[in-house]
Short mmCIF file of C-alpha atoms and ligand atoms in Angstrom, two decimals:
data_model
loop_
_atom_site.label_atom_id
_atom_site.label_comp_id
_atom_site.label_asym_id
_atom_site.label_seq_id
_atom_site.Cartn_x
_atom_site.Cartn_y
_atom_site.Cartn_z
CA UNK A 163 -10.52 19.67 15.84
CA UNK A 164 -11.05 16.66 13.54
CA UNK A 165 -8.81 13.61 13.27
CA UNK A 166 -8.90 10.81 10.73
CA UNK A 167 -6.64 7.91 9.90
CA UNK A 168 -5.93 5.22 7.32
CA UNK A 169 -4.06 1.94 7.80
CA UNK A 170 -1.08 0.56 5.90
CA UNK A 171 -1.35 -2.55 3.72
CA UNK A 172 0.64 -5.48 2.42
CA UNK A 173 0.27 -7.29 -0.88
CA UNK A 174 0.07 -11.05 -0.20
CA UNK A 175 0.04 -12.11 -3.86
CA UNK A 176 0.22 -10.57 -7.31
CA UNK A 177 2.27 -7.36 -7.16
CA UNK A 178 3.47 -6.13 -10.58
CA UNK A 179 1.32 -8.59 -12.57
CA UNK A 180 -1.66 -6.65 -11.15
CA UNK A 181 -0.48 -3.64 -13.20
CA UNK A 182 -0.99 -5.85 -16.28
CA UNK A 183 -4.54 -6.89 -15.43
CA UNK A 184 -3.92 -10.04 -13.38
CA UNK A 185 -5.49 -10.49 -9.92
CA UNK A 186 -3.77 -9.64 -6.64
CA UNK A 187 -4.57 -10.04 -2.95
CA UNK A 188 -3.82 -7.38 -0.35
CA UNK A 189 -4.74 -6.96 3.31
CA UNK A 190 -4.70 -4.00 5.72
CA UNK A 191 -2.00 -3.81 8.40
CA UNK A 192 -3.46 -2.25 11.56
CA UNK A 193 -0.07 -1.89 13.30
CA UNK A 194 0.95 1.06 11.06
CA UNK A 195 -1.21 4.01 10.03
CA UNK A 196 -1.34 7.61 8.86
CA UNK A 197 -3.14 10.13 11.07
CA UNK A 198 -4.25 13.65 10.14
CA UNK A 199 -5.48 16.33 12.53
CA UNK A 200 -7.31 19.42 11.22
CA UNK A 201 -7.90 22.54 13.32
CA UNK A 202 -9.19 26.03 12.49
CA UNK A 203 -6.61 28.83 12.58
CA UNK A 204 -8.33 31.82 14.17
CA UNK A 205 -6.27 34.81 12.89
CA UNK A 206 -5.35 33.92 9.32
CA UNK A 207 -8.20 35.17 7.15
CA UNK A 208 -10.13 32.59 5.13
CA UNK A 209 -9.09 29.62 3.06
CA UNK A 210 -5.40 29.56 4.03
CA UNK A 211 -4.03 26.10 4.79
CA UNK A 212 -0.90 25.39 6.84
CA UNK A 213 0.61 21.88 6.64
CA UNK A 214 2.93 20.22 9.14
CA UNK A 215 4.31 16.77 8.30
CA UNK A 216 7.40 16.13 10.39
CA UNK A 217 8.19 12.74 8.80
CA UNK A 218 8.28 14.41 5.38
CA UNK A 219 10.10 17.55 6.52
CA UNK A 220 7.16 19.75 5.59
CA UNK A 221 6.06 22.88 7.51
CA UNK A 222 4.55 25.26 4.97
CA UNK A 223 1.52 27.16 3.75
CA UNK A 224 -0.23 25.28 0.96
CA UNK A 225 0.18 28.12 -1.53
CA UNK A 226 3.96 28.11 -0.96
CA UNK A 227 4.36 24.39 -1.71
CA UNK A 228 5.48 23.13 -5.15
CA UNK A 229 2.38 22.08 -7.07
CA UNK A 230 3.79 18.58 -7.68
CA UNK A 231 4.09 17.88 -3.93
CA UNK A 232 1.78 14.90 -3.24
CA UNK A 233 0.42 16.50 -0.05
CA UNK A 234 -0.43 19.72 -1.94
CA UNK A 235 -2.00 17.64 -4.70
CA UNK A 236 -4.35 15.62 -2.51
CA UNK A 237 -5.37 18.72 -0.53
CA UNK A 238 -6.12 20.66 -3.73
CA UNK A 239 -8.03 17.72 -5.23
CA UNK A 240 -10.09 17.39 -2.04
CA UNK A 241 -10.89 21.12 -1.85
CA UNK A 242 -11.96 21.07 -5.50
CA UNK A 243 -14.15 18.04 -4.80
CA UNK A 244 -15.86 19.62 -1.77
CA UNK A 245 -16.21 22.98 -3.53
CA UNK A 246 -17.07 24.67 -0.20
CA UNK A 247 -18.42 28.22 -0.52
CA UNK A 248 -16.69 29.22 2.73
CA UNK A 249 -13.49 27.75 4.11
CA UNK A 250 -11.89 28.84 7.40
CA UNK A 251 -8.11 28.88 7.55
CA UNK A 252 -6.91 25.44 8.59
CA UNK A 253 -3.88 23.72 10.07
CA UNK A 254 -3.24 20.10 9.00
CA UNK A 255 -0.89 18.02 11.12
CA UNK A 256 0.12 14.81 9.33
CA UNK A 257 1.81 11.92 11.13
CA UNK A 258 2.46 8.45 9.81
CA UNK A 259 4.05 5.35 11.28
CA UNK A 260 4.08 3.69 7.83
CA UNK A 261 7.61 3.57 6.42
CA UNK A 262 7.88 5.57 3.19
CA UNK A 263 8.79 3.82 -0.11
CA UNK A 264 8.71 0.43 1.56
CA UNK A 265 5.72 -1.34 0.00
CA UNK A 266 3.31 -0.69 2.87
CA UNK A 267 1.03 1.80 1.14
CA UNK A 268 2.29 4.91 2.89
CA UNK A 269 1.44 7.34 0.06
CA UNK A 270 -2.12 6.05 -0.34
CA UNK A 271 -2.74 6.01 3.42
CA UNK A 272 -1.57 9.61 3.86
CA UNK A 273 -3.77 10.70 0.94
CA UNK A 274 -6.85 8.89 2.27
CA UNK A 275 -6.33 10.19 5.82
CA UNK A 276 -6.10 13.77 4.44
CA UNK A 277 -9.28 13.36 2.36
CA UNK A 278 -11.14 11.95 5.38
CA UNK A 279 -9.94 14.59 7.85
CA UNK A 280 -10.59 17.57 5.55
CA UNK A 281 -14.01 16.38 4.36
CA UNK A 282 -15.20 15.52 7.86
CA UNK A 283 -13.93 18.82 9.28
CA UNK A 284 -15.70 20.81 6.59
CA UNK A 285 -18.85 18.71 7.00
CA UNK A 286 -18.91 17.03 3.57
CA UNK A 287 -17.89 13.38 4.09
CA UNK A 288 -17.19 11.53 0.85
CA UNK A 289 -18.20 7.94 0.02
CA UNK A 290 -15.36 5.39 0.29
CA UNK A 291 -15.27 4.87 -3.47
CA UNK A 292 -14.64 8.58 -4.08
CA UNK A 293 -11.97 8.73 -1.33
CA UNK A 294 -10.20 5.88 -3.10
CA UNK A 295 -10.47 7.58 -6.51
CA UNK A 296 -8.93 10.82 -5.23
CA UNK A 297 -6.00 8.91 -3.69
CA UNK A 298 -5.56 7.07 -7.01
CA UNK A 299 -5.27 10.40 -8.87
CA UNK A 300 -2.24 11.29 -6.75
CA UNK A 301 -0.73 7.81 -7.21
CA UNK A 302 -1.16 8.30 -10.97
CA UNK A 303 0.85 11.51 -10.96
CA UNK A 304 3.74 9.76 -9.23
CA UNK A 305 3.64 6.15 -10.40
CA UNK A 306 2.39 6.56 -13.95
CA UNK A 307 0.35 3.36 -14.17
CA UNK A 308 -0.73 2.34 -10.66
CA UNK A 309 -3.04 -0.67 -10.54
CA UNK A 310 -5.17 0.94 -7.81
CA UNK A 311 -4.63 -1.83 -5.27
CA UNK A 312 -2.98 0.41 -2.64
CA UNK A 313 -5.69 3.08 -2.51
CA UNK A 314 -8.42 0.41 -2.65
CA UNK A 315 -7.25 -1.68 0.31
CA UNK A 316 -6.23 1.37 2.33
CA UNK A 317 -9.66 3.02 1.82
CA UNK A 318 -11.91 -0.02 2.22
CA UNK A 319 -9.78 -1.39 5.06
CA UNK A 320 -10.61 -5.01 4.18
CA UNK A 321 -8.72 -7.92 2.61
CA UNK A 322 -9.37 -7.63 -1.12
CA UNK A 323 -9.04 -9.69 -4.28
CA UNK A 324 -8.30 -7.00 -6.79
CA UNK A 325 -8.30 -6.79 -10.58
CA UNK A 326 -7.43 -3.43 -12.16
CA UNK A 327 -10.53 -1.62 -13.43
CA UNK A 328 -12.98 -3.85 -11.48
CA UNK A 329 -14.74 -3.36 -8.17
CA UNK A 330 -12.57 -4.95 -5.42
CA UNK A 331 -13.93 -8.27 -4.17
CA UNK A 332 -13.95 -8.46 -0.40
CA UNK A 333 -13.62 -12.18 0.28
CA UNK A 334 -14.04 -14.51 3.23
CA UNK A 335 -11.03 -15.46 5.36
CA UNK A 336 -11.61 -19.11 6.31
CA UNK A 337 -9.13 -19.17 9.21
CA UNK A 338 -6.87 -16.52 10.81
CA UNK A 339 -3.20 -16.52 9.92
CA UNK A 340 -0.13 -14.61 11.05
CA UNK A 341 2.32 -12.71 8.88
CA UNK A 342 5.66 -11.26 9.93
CA UNK A 343 6.73 -8.24 7.89
CA UNK A 344 10.49 -7.68 7.67
CA UNK A 345 11.90 -4.34 6.53
CA UNK A 346 15.17 -4.40 4.56
CA UNK A 347 15.65 -0.71 5.40
CA UNK A 348 16.33 -0.10 1.71
CA UNK A 349 14.04 2.65 0.48
CA UNK A 350 12.63 1.75 -2.93
CA UNK A 351 10.20 4.06 -4.74
CA UNK A 352 7.45 2.10 -6.48
CA UNK A 353 7.95 3.97 -9.75
CA UNK A 354 11.52 2.66 -10.17
CA UNK A 355 10.52 -1.02 -9.91
CA UNK A 356 7.40 -0.50 -12.04
CA UNK A 357 9.48 1.26 -14.76
CA UNK A 358 12.09 -1.50 -14.68
CA UNK A 359 9.42 -4.16 -15.23
CA UNK A 360 7.74 -2.13 -17.98
CA UNK A 361 11.02 -1.75 -19.91
CA UNK A 362 11.74 -5.48 -19.64
CA UNK A 363 8.12 -6.34 -20.62
CA UNK A 364 8.42 -4.16 -23.74
CA UNK A 365 11.64 -5.96 -24.74
CA UNK A 366 10.41 -9.44 -23.99
CA UNK A 367 6.63 -9.26 -23.96
CA UNK A 368 5.83 -12.95 -24.41
CA UNK A 369 8.08 -14.07 -21.57
CA UNK A 370 6.70 -11.44 -19.19
CA UNK A 371 3.08 -12.10 -20.15
CA UNK A 372 3.64 -15.80 -19.36
CA UNK A 373 5.11 -14.98 -15.97
CA UNK A 374 2.23 -12.56 -15.22
CA UNK A 375 -0.27 -15.30 -16.17
CA UNK A 376 1.48 -17.67 -13.80
CA UNK A 377 1.46 -15.13 -10.95
CA UNK A 378 -2.24 -14.51 -11.61
CA UNK A 379 -2.92 -18.26 -11.30
CA UNK A 380 -1.02 -18.38 -8.01
CA UNK A 381 -3.05 -15.41 -6.69
CA UNK A 382 -6.35 -17.03 -7.71
CA UNK A 383 -5.33 -20.34 -6.11
CA UNK A 384 -4.29 -18.45 -2.96
CA UNK A 385 -7.72 -16.86 -2.72
CA UNK A 386 -9.39 -20.29 -2.69
CA UNK A 387 -6.87 -21.53 -0.14
CA UNK A 388 -7.50 -18.56 2.17
CA UNK A 389 -11.29 -18.84 1.78
CA UNK A 390 -11.17 -22.51 2.75
CA UNK A 391 -8.85 -21.79 5.68
CA UNK A 392 -6.19 -24.17 4.26
CA UNK A 393 -3.36 -22.09 5.69
CA UNK A 394 -0.83 -24.95 5.40
CA UNK A 395 -1.12 -24.62 1.59
CA UNK A 396 -0.48 -20.88 1.56
CA UNK A 397 3.27 -20.92 2.30
CA UNK A 398 4.25 -22.89 -0.83
CA UNK A 399 2.15 -20.47 -2.92
CA UNK A 400 4.05 -17.53 -1.42
CA UNK A 401 7.33 -19.24 -2.30
CA UNK A 402 6.14 -19.82 -5.88
CA UNK A 403 5.14 -16.16 -6.16
CA UNK A 404 8.59 -15.12 -4.90
CA UNK A 405 10.35 -17.24 -7.55
CA UNK A 406 8.24 -15.58 -10.25
CA UNK A 407 9.03 -12.11 -8.82
CA UNK A 408 12.73 -13.03 -8.98
CA UNK A 409 12.19 -13.99 -12.63
CA UNK A 410 10.91 -10.50 -13.42
CA UNK A 411 13.89 -8.94 -11.66
CA UNK A 412 12.32 -7.15 -8.68
CA UNK A 413 13.92 -9.03 -5.80
CA UNK A 414 17.23 -7.84 -4.31
CA UNK A 415 20.09 -9.31 -2.28
CA UNK A 416 18.68 -7.75 0.91
CA UNK A 417 15.21 -9.19 0.24
CA UNK A 418 16.68 -12.63 -0.53
CA UNK A 419 18.68 -12.59 2.70
CA UNK A 420 15.57 -11.87 4.78
CA UNK A 421 13.41 -14.35 2.84
CA UNK A 422 15.98 -17.13 3.30
CA UNK A 423 16.39 -16.28 7.00
CA UNK A 424 12.61 -16.49 7.52
CA UNK A 425 12.33 -19.82 5.72
CA UNK A 426 15.34 -21.17 7.62
CA UNK A 427 13.67 -20.24 10.93
CA UNK A 428 10.52 -22.17 10.07
CA UNK A 429 8.29 -19.80 8.08
CA UNK A 430 6.17 -21.94 5.76
CA UNK A 431 6.49 -19.35 2.99
CA UNK A 432 8.12 -15.97 2.35
CA UNK A 433 8.19 -13.41 -0.42
CA UNK A 434 8.78 -9.74 -1.10
CA UNK A 435 5.72 -7.53 -0.74
CA UNK A 436 5.01 -4.40 -2.77
CA UNK A 437 7.20 -3.10 -5.54
CA UNK A 438 10.41 -4.85 -4.42
CA UNK A 439 14.07 -3.88 -5.08
CA UNK A 440 14.07 -3.11 -1.34
CA UNK A 441 11.26 -2.34 1.06
CA UNK A 442 9.55 -5.16 2.90
CA UNK A 443 9.20 -8.92 2.74
CA UNK A 444 6.51 -11.05 4.39
CA UNK A 445 6.65 -14.48 6.00
CA UNK A 446 3.84 -16.84 6.97
CA UNK A 447 4.27 -18.16 10.51
CA UNK A 448 2.36 -20.03 13.23
CA UNK A 449 2.41 -19.83 17.04
CA UNK A 450 5.52 -21.99 17.18
CA UNK A 451 7.58 -20.14 14.57
CA UNK A 452 6.56 -16.47 14.93
CA UNK A 453 9.19 -15.50 17.48
CA UNK A 454 11.94 -17.61 15.86
CA UNK A 455 11.28 -15.91 12.50
CA UNK A 456 11.30 -12.43 14.06
CA UNK A 457 14.63 -13.15 15.75
CA UNK A 458 16.11 -14.62 12.55
CA UNK A 459 14.98 -11.59 10.52
CA UNK A 460 16.58 -9.17 12.98
CA UNK A 461 19.83 -11.18 12.99
CA UNK A 462 19.80 -11.16 9.17
CA UNK A 463 19.61 -7.35 9.07
CA UNK A 464 15.90 -6.42 9.18
CA UNK A 465 15.63 -2.87 10.51
CA UNK A 466 12.25 -3.75 12.00
CA UNK A 467 9.62 -6.44 12.03
CA UNK A 468 5.84 -6.17 12.39
CA UNK A 469 3.62 -9.07 13.40
CA UNK A 470 0.13 -8.84 11.93
CA UNK A 471 -2.88 -11.13 12.01
CA UNK A 472 -5.21 -11.62 9.05
CA UNK A 473 -8.62 -12.31 10.59
CA UNK A 474 -11.99 -13.51 9.28
O1 PMV B 41 5.22 -0.69 -3.27
P1 PMV B 41 3.76 -0.50 -3.22
O2 PMV B 41 3.17 -0.84 -1.93
O3 PMV B 41 3.32 0.83 -3.73
O4 PMV B 41 3.12 -1.61 -4.19
C1 PMV B 41 3.29 -1.55 -5.55
C2 PMV B 41 2.54 -2.66 -6.19
C3 PMV B 41 2.78 -2.73 -7.69
O5 PMV B 41 1.99 -3.83 -8.15
C4 PMV B 41 4.23 -3.02 -7.99
C5 PMV B 41 2.35 -1.47 -8.42
C6 PMV B 41 0.86 -1.24 -8.49
O6 PMV B 41 0.49 -0.13 -8.88
O7 PMV B 41 0.08 -2.16 -8.22
#
């Protein structure tokens, strides 16, 4: 038996504008992860693959799954990549604690955990860069124009300053800081928010390009702030980023309610994280405010909160 996993992620700065070539910052979230277990099936001939993914309501042979199913796609891409001359029949059990369509990188993490588990089981481990590229191929099929930030952070498992088409820059965290993630409970597929922004950008390109430039500047400034450990300056930058995300139309009443609740309870900054229109928000807290913010988020309707530490 072989097991492999991949962590979730949050985007701290720069979602959406990253699709248009501006920088973004994302960090792994170790409290949520996807886990894949691969075992040989003794009596099923060769090369048959059975997939069980309870969270996604899947219990099926690979050859019986629709070809556009993301699980089928990443498995087929991986098998093609390994090009093994002999393959035993295999059972894949996929579990994930990362909420789906919520901005925490669930799709990328499941893909990367599958690539890792299959390749290790078959004895052909792939370099991280290639794992990330395979996960990006699946994201492309579903999201059209993904920036690549999800698969990158999920695969490399490090805080990253990311610009589409460039190698991710793993940068220094000057001082640890604590983020509370609040889930609106509203499922929001990335493709819907990305399409909405693209349509608006086509109609009003100059306005959107200006906003993306501004978000890119905030992300770059945030990198310097994090590197220097000036955590007190990070909250206002998160608030600025949130205002700009509101300007491009990807916030929502549920996100605003949680963001306001977090700020009211003492968070020094709060914003949506990921594609928006639902999903999760994040708040920057300290020892004194962490619990107050968690309580305020739950009272304001968060279906769950996660406390995560970003460490040097
Ligand atoms: O919702 P998520 O975690 O898939 O994040 C999407 C981030 C976007 O910038 C909106 C899209 C992208 O491909 O970067």
